PDB file of C-alpha atoms in Angstrom:
ATOM      1  CA  UNK A1107       0.000   0.000   0.000  1.00  0.00           C
ATOM      2  CA  UNK A1108       1.457   3.416  -0.963  1.00  0.00           C
ATOM      3  CA  UNK A1109       2.516   5.765   1.798  1.00  0.00           C
ATOM      4  CA  UNK A1110       0.277   8.832   1.967  1.00  0.00           C
ATOM      5  CA  UNK A1111       1.917  12.163   2.394  1.00  0.00           C
ATOM      6  CA  UNK A1112       0.610  15.627   2.976  1.00  0.00           C
ATOM      7  CA  UNK A1113      -0.224  17.627  -0.114  1.00  0.00           C
ATOM      8  CA  UNK A1114       2.282  20.378  -0.685  1.00  0.00           C
ATOM      9  CA  UNK A1115       0.790  23.828  -1.007  1.00  0.00           C
ATOM     10  CA  UNK A1116       2.405  25.991  -3.649  1.00  0.00           C
ATOM     11  CA  UNK A1117       1.415  29.304  -5.164  1.00  0.00           C
ATOM     12  CA  UNK A1118       1.305  30.613  -8.692  1.00  0.00           C
ATOM     13  CA  UNK A1119       1.628  34.392  -8.370  1.00  0.00           C
ATOM     14  CA  UNK A1120       0.698  36.986 -10.960  1.00  0.00           C
ATOM     15  CA  UNK A1121       2.272  40.453 -10.794  1.00  0.00           C
ATOM     16  CA  UNK A1122       0.620  42.870 -13.196  1.00  0.00           C
ATOM     17  CA  UNK A1123       1.059  46.442 -14.330  1.00  0.00           C
ATOM     18  CA  UNK A1124      -1.172  48.465 -16.618  1.00  0.00           C
ATOM     19  CA  UNK A1125      -0.677  52.211 -16.746  1.00  0.00           C
ATOM     20  CA  UNK A1126      -2.844  52.856 -19.814  1.00  0.00           C
ATOM     21  CA  UNK A1127      -5.729  54.327 -17.825  1.00  0.00           C
ATOM     22  CA  UNK A1128      -3.497  57.147 -16.603  1.00  0.00           C
ATOM     23  CA  UNK A1129      -1.352  57.591 -19.676  1.00  0.00           C
ATOM     24  CA  UNK A1130       1.674  55.786 -18.276  1.00  0.00           C
ATOM     25  CA  UNK A1131       4.602  55.179 -20.631  1.00  0.00           C
ATOM     26  CA  UNK A1132       4.923  51.403 -20.229  1.00  0.00           C
ATOM     27  CA  UNK A1133       2.827  48.791 -22.018  1.00  0.00           C
ATOM     28  CA  UNK A1134       0.724  46.477 -19.838  1.00  0.00           C
ATOM     29  CA  UNK A1135       2.513  43.373 -18.577  1.00  0.00           C
ATOM     30  CA  UNK A1136       2.010  40.350 -16.343  1.00  0.00           C
ATOM     31  CA  UNK A1137       4.772  38.280 -14.757  1.00  0.00           C
ATOM     32  CA  UNK A1138       3.856  34.820 -13.505  1.00  0.00           C
ATOM     33  CA  UNK A1139       5.964  33.377 -10.710  1.00  0.00           C
ATOM     34  CA  UNK A1140       5.774  29.889  -9.251  1.00  0.00           C
ATOM     35  CA  UNK A1141       6.702  29.707  -5.572  1.00  0.00           C
ATOM     36  CA  UNK A1142       6.918  26.883  -3.076  1.00  0.00           C
ATOM     37  CA  UNK A1143       4.534  28.670  -0.733  1.00  0.00           C
ATOM     38  CA  UNK A1144       2.377  31.705  -0.255  1.00  0.00           C
ATOM     39  CA  UNK A1145       3.903  33.310   2.788  1.00  0.00           C
ATOM     40  CA  UNK A1146       5.797  36.477   3.526  1.00  0.00           C
ATOM     41  CA  UNK A1147       9.226  35.047   2.603  1.00  0.00           C
ATOM     42  CA  UNK A1148       8.005  34.230  -0.935  1.00  0.00           C
ATOM     43  CA  UNK A1149       6.556  37.713  -1.344  1.00  0.00           C
ATOM     44  CA  UNK A1150       9.744  39.363  -0.056  1.00  0.00           C
ATOM     45  CA  UNK A1151      11.843  37.281  -2.467  1.00  0.00           C
ATOM     46  CA  UNK A1152       9.629  38.210  -5.418  1.00  0.00           C
ATOM     47  CA  UNK A1153       9.700  41.904  -4.561  1.00  0.00           C
ATOM     48  CA  UNK A1154      13.476  42.117  -4.031  1.00  0.00           C
ATOM     49  CA  UNK A1155      14.626  45.354  -5.616  1.00  0.00           C
ATOM     50  CA  UNK A1156      11.106  46.738  -6.035  1.00  0.00           C
ATOM     51  CA  UNK A1157      10.392  50.218  -4.727  1.00  0.00           C
ATOM     52  CA  UNK A1158       7.120  52.046  -4.999  1.00  0.00           C
ATOM     53  CA  UNK A1159       3.407  51.600  -4.511  1.00  0.00           C
ATOM     54  CA  UNK A1160       2.149  48.032  -4.489  1.00  0.00           C
ATOM     55  CA  UNK A1161      -1.597  47.563  -4.902  1.00  0.00           C
ATOM     56  CA  UNK A1162      -2.662  44.494  -2.960  1.00  0.00           C
ATOM     57  CA  UNK A1163      -5.738  42.599  -1.855  1.00  0.00           C
ATOM     58  CA  UNK A1164      -6.447  41.857   1.794  1.00  0.00           C
ATOM     59  CA  UNK A1165      -4.052  38.901   2.070  1.00  0.00           C
ATOM     60  CA  UNK A1166      -2.345  39.139   5.489  1.00  0.00           C
ATOM     61  CA  UNK A1167       1.150  38.353   4.181  1.00  0.00           C
ATOM     62  CA  UNK A1168       1.157  41.688   2.338  1.00  0.00           C
ATOM     63  CA  UNK A1169       0.324  43.573   5.529  1.00  0.00           C
ATOM     64  CA  UNK A1170       3.365  41.992   7.177  1.00  0.00           C
ATOM     65  CA  UNK A1171       5.560  43.745   4.593  1.00  0.00           C
ATOM     66  CA  UNK A1172       4.723  47.127   6.105  1.00  0.00           C
ATOM     67  CA  UNK A1173       6.408  46.185   9.390  1.00  0.00           C
ATOM     68  CA  UNK A1174       9.398  44.424   7.848  1.00  0.00           C
ATOM     69  CA  UNK A1175      12.669  46.265   8.554  1.00  0.00           C
ATOM     70  CA  UNK A1176      14.217  45.067   5.253  1.00  0.00           C
ATOM     71  CA  UNK A1177      11.295  46.524   3.280  1.00  0.00           C
ATOM     72  CA  UNK A1178      10.983  49.716   5.341  1.00  0.00           C
ATOM     73  CA  UNK A1179      10.409  52.722   3.133  1.00  0.00           C
ATOM     74  CA  UNK A1180      10.753  50.751  -0.094  1.00  0.00           C
ATOM     75  CA  UNK A1181       7.163  49.645  -0.542  1.00  0.00           C
ATOM     76  CA  UNK A1182       3.975  51.525   0.153  1.00  0.00           C
ATOM     77  CA  UNK A1183       0.913  49.282   0.248  1.00  0.00           C
ATOM     78  CA  UNK A1184      -2.266  50.434  -1.476  1.00  0.00           C
ATOM     79  CA  UNK A1185      -5.181  48.194  -0.595  1.00  0.00           C
ATOM     80  CA  UNK A1186      -7.812  47.432  -3.205  1.00  0.00           C
ATOM     81  CA  UNK A1187     -11.231  48.882  -2.362  1.00  0.00           C
ATOM     82  CA  UNK A1188     -12.939  46.155  -4.384  1.00  0.00           C
ATOM     83  CA  UNK A1189     -11.854  43.564  -1.835  1.00  0.00           C
ATOM     84  CA  UNK A1190     -13.007  45.692   1.098  1.00  0.00           C
ATOM     85  CA  UNK A1191     -16.301  46.566  -0.619  1.00  0.00           C
ATOM     86  CA  UNK A1192     -17.027  42.905  -1.306  1.00  0.00           C
ATOM     87  CA  UNK A1193     -17.085  42.169   2.427  1.00  0.00           C
ATOM     88  CA  UNK A1194     -19.469  45.047   3.136  1.00  0.00           C
ATOM     89  CA  UNK A1195     -21.777  43.906   0.330  1.00  0.00           C
ATOM     90  CA  UNK A1196     -21.835  40.418   1.838  1.00  0.00           C
ATOM     91  CA  UNK A1197     -22.652  41.821   5.292  1.00  0.00           C
ATOM     92  CA  UNK A1198     -25.362  44.083   3.883  1.00  0.00           C
ATOM     93  CA  UNK A1199     -26.986  41.233   1.955  1.00  0.00           C
ATOM     94  CA  UNK A1200     -27.097  38.990   5.013  1.00  0.00           C
ATOM     95  CA  UNK A1201     -27.935  41.555   7.722  1.00  0.00           C
ATOM     96  CA  UNK A1202     -29.321  44.621   5.918  1.00  0.00           C
ATOM     97  CA  UNK A1203     -26.889  46.652   8.031  1.00  0.00           C
ATOM     98  CA  UNK A1204     -27.296  50.431   7.615  1.00  0.00           C
ATOM     99  CA  UNK A1205     -23.598  50.836   8.407  1.00  0.00           C
ATOM    100  CA  UNK A1206     -22.607  48.442   5.622  1.00  0.00           C
ATOM    101  CA  UNK A1207     -24.919  50.294   3.222  1.00  0.00           C
ATOM    102  CA  UNK A1208     -23.290  53.602   4.161  1.00  0.00           C
ATOM    103  CA  UNK A1209     -19.800  52.205   3.557  1.00  0.00           C
ATOM    104  CA  UNK A1210     -20.887  50.871   0.150  1.00  0.00           C
ATOM    105  CA  UNK A1211     -22.242  54.333  -0.759  1.00  0.00           C
ATOM    106  CA  UNK A1212     -19.015  56.029   0.318  1.00  0.00           C
ATOM    107  CA  UNK A1213     -16.927  53.619  -1.724  1.00  0.00           C
ATOM    108  CA  UNK A1214     -19.218  54.311  -4.697  1.00  0.00           C
ATOM    109  CA  UNK A1215     -18.387  58.017  -4.324  1.00  0.00           C
ATOM    110  CA  UNK A1216     -14.671  57.175  -4.486  1.00  0.00           C
ATOM    111  CA  UNK A1217     -15.285  55.050  -7.594  1.00  0.00           C
ATOM    112  CA  UNK A1218     -17.120  57.995  -9.204  1.00  0.00           C
ATOM    113  CA  UNK A1219     -14.121  60.264  -8.607  1.00  0.00           C
ATOM    114  CA  UNK A1220     -11.777  57.674 -10.113  1.00  0.00           C
ATOM    115  CA  UNK A1221     -14.017  57.353 -13.179  1.00  0.00           C
ATOM    116  CA  UNK A1222     -13.977  61.128 -13.635  1.00  0.00           C
ATOM    117  CA  UNK A1223     -10.185  61.482 -13.392  1.00  0.00           C
ATOM    118  CA  UNK A1224      -9.253  58.410 -15.457  1.00  0.00           C
ATOM    119  CA  UNK A1225      -6.978  59.489 -18.287  1.00  0.00           C
ATOM    120  CA  UNK A1226      -5.696  62.640 -16.568  1.00  0.00           C
ATOM    121  CA  UNK A1227      -1.995  62.983 -15.883  1.00  0.00           C
ATOM    122  CA  UNK A1228      -0.541  61.865 -12.554  1.00  0.00           C
ATOM    123  CA  UNK A1229      -0.379  65.380 -11.065  1.00  0.00           C
ATOM    124  CA  UNK A1230      -4.021  66.099 -11.819  1.00  0.00           C
ATOM    125  CA  UNK A1231      -5.127  62.740 -10.431  1.00  0.00           C
ATOM    126  CA  UNK A1232      -3.112  63.261  -7.261  1.00  0.00           C
ATOM    127  CA  UNK A1233      -4.503  66.768  -6.723  1.00  0.00           C
ATOM    128  CA  UNK A1234      -8.081  65.539  -7.157  1.00  0.00           C
ATOM    129  CA  UNK A1235      -7.508  62.588  -4.852  1.00  0.00           C
ATOM    130  CA  UNK A1236      -6.030  64.864  -2.183  1.00  0.00           C
ATOM    131  CA  UNK A1237      -8.895  67.364  -2.487  1.00  0.00           C
ATOM    132  CA  UNK A1238     -11.828  64.966  -2.928  1.00  0.00           C
ATOM    133  CA  UNK A1239     -10.961  61.333  -2.189  1.00  0.00           C
ATOM    134  CA  UNK A1240      -8.798  61.865   0.890  1.00  0.00           C
ATOM    135  CA  UNK A1241     -11.597  63.533   2.913  1.00  0.00           C
ATOM    136  CA  UNK A1242     -13.994  60.735   1.916  1.00  0.00           C
ATOM    137  CA  UNK A1243     -11.526  58.059   3.009  1.00  0.00           C
ATOM    138  CA  UNK A1244     -10.724  59.884   6.263  1.00  0.00           C
ATOM    139  CA  UNK A1245     -14.454  60.159   7.023  1.00  0.00           C
ATOM    140  CA  UNK A1246     -14.872  56.474   6.242  1.00  0.00           C
ATOM    141  CA  UNK A1247     -11.962  55.596   8.542  1.00  0.00           C
ATOM    142  CA  UNK A1248     -13.430  57.831  11.261  1.00  0.00           C
ATOM    143  CA  UNK A1249     -16.846  56.189  10.874  1.00  0.00           C
ATOM    144  CA  UNK A1250     -15.241  52.745  11.049  1.00  0.00           C
ATOM    145  CA  UNK A1251     -13.302  53.690  14.207  1.00  0.00           C
ATOM    146  CA  UNK A1252     -16.451  55.085  15.830  1.00  0.00           C
ATOM    147  CA  UNK A1253     -18.502  51.993  14.930  1.00  0.00           C
ATOM    148  CA  UNK A1254     -15.785  49.648  16.193  1.00  0.00           C
ATOM    149  CA  UNK A1255     -15.525  51.412  19.578  1.00  0.00           C
TER     150      UNK A1255
END
């Protein structure tokens, strides 16, 4: 009888870039990387030499990068609102929570701003985000902190 062993968990990562929506100079690209796991050490190895903003989902291993001394100052994490919104939609559908509905509406306002500024140059997008999106996100964070207390 064959000896049974534990299934090995590996990860097939996809790192993508597409700057077309904001008139970036580079063509879109995707790099696929096979790794023996899906933990922080694999992410750190894949991002060796990278500096800049990294848009991520809610996977906890990405959050651990922010506190890593080796990565300090090199990578700024930008979390994807789609992933956060998805959780609030699920909560609203199952509980009809007014708070979840409010969060969904606020995220929709952010999406509307992004739709309006798509195609503008980086400076214009940043100025609009600072003037319009930042207060919305700060209010959302404040509401979340108040609700959690």
